[in-house]
C-alpha cells in the first residue's frame, strides 16, 4: 500500500476494495404490510374523562383506564366526552395501557374559536347535553360579556344552557 498524507500530517494508507468489503443490508421486512386492519370486535366501550399529553383516562364499566390513541385513528382528535372503543389491558392497574381504536359519532360539540395563526376551530368537549354557566353577581361583579359568550357557544352547539348566579345574598337588590 502507498502512504499518502491525511489531515494533521499523519500517514493514511490507501487500499483496494473488493466484494467482501461491501456490506449488504438485510431487507427491512420479510413480508409486505397490508392495508387490512383488524375489526376489534372485542373492543369495550369507554368514556373519555381526561386528556393529558397523549394519554387518555377513560371510564370503562366503572374502572378508570389509561389509554393511548391507536395508529389507525390517524390525526383524528380525541376530547373529553368522547365515547371510545378500547382494547388491551383494561384492568386499570398502575402502569397498564389500553388502546383507543374507535370513536363514536359526536353530538353537542363545544368549540374554541380560532387564534391568529390557525384558522380552524378546535373541539374542546364532545357529547354535551347541558352547559352550566356559573357566574357571581358581586365580588367579583357580573361580567355580561362572559355570560354572553357562553350562551352563544351553547346555542351554536345546540346545547341547553343553564345560568347559575351565585352570591345573591350579597346583592338582594339585583335579584
Short mmCIF file of C-alpha atoms in Angstrom, two decimals:
data_model
loop_
_atom_site.label_atom_id
_atom_site.label_comp_id
_atom_site.label_asym_id
_atom_site.label_seq_id
_atom_site.Cartn_x
_atom_site.Cartn_y
_atom_site.Cartn_z
CA UNK A 1 0.00 0.00 0.00
CA UNK A 2 1.08 3.52 -0.75
CA UNK A 3 1.42 6.08 2.02
CA UNK A 4 -0.29 9.44 1.49
CA UNK A 5 -0.74 12.44 3.77
CA UNK A 6 -4.08 12.92 5.53
CA UNK A 7 -5.30 15.57 7.94
CA UNK A 8 -2.80 16.64 10.54
CA UNK A 9 0.14 15.29 8.54
CA UNK A 10 -0.48 11.69 9.58
CA UNK A 11 0.06 8.96 7.09
CA UNK A 12 -3.02 7.23 5.66
CA UNK A 13 -2.76 4.05 3.63
CA UNK A 14 -4.88 3.66 0.52
CA UNK A 15 -6.38 0.26 -0.10
CA UNK A 16 -8.11 -1.52 -2.93
CA UNK A 17 -11.63 -2.78 -2.13
CA UNK A 18 -13.27 -5.97 -3.37
CA UNK A 19 -16.74 -7.64 -2.98
CA UNK A 20 -16.09 -8.91 0.53
CA UNK A 21 -15.65 -5.37 1.87
CA UNK A 22 -19.18 -4.33 0.86
CA UNK A 23 -21.91 -4.95 3.42
CA UNK A 24 -25.31 -5.96 2.17
CA UNK A 25 -28.08 -4.72 4.44
CA UNK A 26 -30.85 -7.28 5.07
CA UNK A 27 -34.36 -6.46 3.88
CA UNK A 28 -36.44 -4.39 6.28
CA UNK A 29 -39.45 -6.68 6.40
CA UNK A 30 -39.91 -10.25 5.33
CA UNK A 31 -43.45 -9.64 4.12
CA UNK A 32 -45.22 -6.55 2.79
CA UNK A 33 -47.55 -4.52 5.01
CA UNK A 34 -51.24 -4.94 4.48
CA UNK A 35 -53.93 -2.30 4.44
CA UNK A 36 -56.37 -4.72 6.08
CA UNK A 37 -56.84 -3.63 9.69
CA UNK A 38 -58.42 -5.68 12.49
CA UNK A 39 -62.10 -5.04 13.22
CA UNK A 40 -61.60 -5.05 17.02
CA UNK A 41 -64.91 -6.83 17.59
CA UNK A 42 -63.87 -7.49 21.20
CA UNK A 43 -63.37 -3.75 21.94
CA UNK A 44 -65.21 -2.46 25.01
CA UNK A 45 -66.98 0.88 25.25
CA UNK A 46 -65.49 3.61 27.42
CA UNK A 47 -65.97 7.31 28.14
CA UNK A 48 -63.03 9.75 27.91
CA UNK A 49 -62.80 11.73 31.18
CA UNK A 50 -59.36 13.36 30.89
CA UNK A 51 -56.72 14.17 28.26
CA UNK A 52 -53.07 14.72 29.23
CA UNK A 53 -50.19 14.80 26.71
CA UNK A 54 -51.28 11.92 24.53
CA UNK A 55 -52.63 9.82 27.39
CA UNK A 56 -56.35 9.48 27.88
CA UNK A 57 -58.19 8.49 31.05
CA UNK A 58 -61.31 6.51 30.16
CA UNK A 59 -64.07 5.14 32.34
CA UNK A 60 -64.77 1.52 31.35
CA UNK A 61 -67.53 -0.15 33.38
CA UNK A 62 -66.70 1.98 36.43
CA UNK A 63 -62.91 1.49 36.20
CA UNK A 64 -60.51 4.33 35.29
CA UNK A 65 -58.23 3.07 32.50
CA UNK A 66 -55.22 4.86 30.98
CA UNK A 67 -55.14 4.60 27.18
CA UNK A 68 -53.37 5.90 24.12
CA UNK A 69 -54.66 6.56 20.62
CA UNK A 70 -54.21 3.72 18.10
CA UNK A 71 -52.28 4.49 14.94
CA UNK A 72 -55.25 3.71 12.69
CA UNK A 73 -57.11 6.76 14.08
CA UNK A 74 -54.52 8.99 12.42
CA UNK A 75 -54.84 12.69 13.21
CA UNK A 76 -58.43 12.38 14.49
CA UNK A 77 -58.70 14.27 17.76
CA UNK A 78 -59.94 12.71 20.98
CA UNK A 79 -61.52 15.04 23.53
CA UNK A 80 -63.21 14.79 26.91
CA UNK A 81 -66.70 13.41 26.48
CA UNK A 82 -65.93 11.11 23.55
CA UNK A 83 -67.32 7.60 23.59
CA UNK A 84 -64.44 5.31 22.63
CA UNK A 85 -63.87 1.63 21.91
CA UNK A 86 -60.83 0.26 23.80
CA UNK A 87 -58.72 -2.88 23.52
CA UNK A 88 -55.75 -4.14 25.51
CA UNK A 89 -55.26 -4.11 29.28
CA UNK A 90 -58.49 -2.71 30.75
CA UNK A 91 -57.72 -3.65 34.36
CA UNK A 92 -56.92 -0.06 35.37
CA UNK A 93 -53.81 -1.10 37.32
CA UNK A 94 -50.85 1.30 37.61
CA UNK A 95 -48.51 1.05 34.62
CA UNK A 96 -51.01 -0.62 32.28
CA UNK A 97 -52.05 0.87 28.96
CA UNK A 98 -55.01 0.27 26.66
CA UNK A 99 -55.56 1.49 23.09
CA UNK A 100 -58.43 3.59 21.77
CA UNK A 101 -59.35 2.06 18.39
CA UNK A 102 -62.65 3.79 17.52
CA UNK A 103 -64.53 6.97 18.37
CA UNK A 104 -68.35 7.02 18.25
CA UNK A 105 -70.05 9.85 16.33
CA UNK A 106 -70.32 13.04 18.40
CA UNK A 107 -73.19 15.37 19.22
CA UNK A 108 -73.14 18.66 21.13
CA UNK A 109 -69.55 19.72 20.47
CA UNK A 110 -68.30 22.85 22.23
CA UNK A 111 -65.64 24.51 20.08
CA UNK A 112 -62.93 27.02 20.83
CA UNK A 113 -62.59 29.84 18.33
CA UNK A 114 -59.53 30.03 16.14
CA UNK A 115 -56.48 32.07 17.11
CA UNK A 116 -54.42 34.34 14.86
CA UNK A 117 -52.16 31.60 13.47
CA UNK A 118 -54.67 28.79 12.99
CA UNK A 119 -57.99 29.41 11.26
CA UNK A 120 -59.62 26.09 12.26
CA UNK A 121 -61.82 25.81 15.33
CA UNK A 122 -60.88 23.17 17.90
CA UNK A 123 -63.30 20.88 19.71
CA UNK A 124 -62.94 21.34 23.48
CA UNK A 125 -65.55 18.87 24.72
CA UNK A 126 -67.93 16.46 22.97
CA UNK A 127 -71.32 14.84 23.63
CA UNK A 128 -72.57 17.69 25.79
CA UNK A 129 -76.28 17.83 26.69
CA UNK A 130 -76.25 20.80 29.07
CA UNK A 131 -73.87 23.70 29.74
CA UNK A 132 -73.99 25.23 33.22
CA UNK A 133 -72.69 28.81 33.24
CA UNK A 134 -71.70 29.78 36.79
CA UNK A 135 -71.18 33.50 37.47
CA UNK A 136 -71.05 35.70 40.54
CA UNK A 137 -73.39 38.69 40.90
CA UNK A 138 -70.96 40.62 43.15
CA UNK A 139 -67.37 40.26 44.32
CA UNK A 140 -66.27 39.98 41.51
CA UNK A 141 -69.04 41.83 39.68
CA UNK A 142 -71.02 40.03 36.98
CA UNK A 143 -69.29 40.18 33.57
CA UNK A 144 -72.05 40.26 30.97
CA UNK A 145 -69.62 39.56 28.11
CA UNK A 146 -68.56 36.31 29.79
CA UNK A 147 -72.17 35.13 30.13
CA UNK A 148 -72.95 36.29 26.57
CA UNK A 149 -70.01 34.39 25.09
CA UNK A 150 -71.00 31.12 26.72
CA UNK A 151 -74.68 31.49 25.87
CA UNK A 152 -73.74 31.96 22.19
CA UNK A 153 -71.43 28.92 22.34
CA UNK A 154 -74.21 26.81 23.89
CA UNK A 155 -76.84 27.82 21.33
CA UNK A 156 -74.34 27.35 18.47
CA UNK A 157 -73.62 23.78 19.64
CA UNK A 158 -77.32 23.01 20.15
CA UNK A 159 -76.71 22.54 23.88
CA UNK A 160 -79.20 23.56 26.58
CA UNK A 161 -77.67 26.39 28.69
CA UNK A 162 -78.33 26.75 32.43
CA UNK A 163 -77.36 30.02 34.11
CA UNK A 164 -76.32 29.71 37.76
CA UNK A 165 -75.85 33.06 39.53
CA UNK A 166 -74.06 32.94 42.90
CA UNK A 167 -73.76 35.37 45.82
CA UNK A 168 -77.36 36.55 45.51
CA UNK A 169 -77.42 37.08 49.28
CA UNK A 170 -74.79 39.85 48.95
CA UNK A 171 -76.85 41.85 46.46
CA UNK A 172 -80.59 41.32 47.09
CA UNK A 173 -81.41 44.48 45.07
CA UNK A 174 -80.09 42.81 41.87
CA UNK A 175 -82.26 39.72 42.21
#
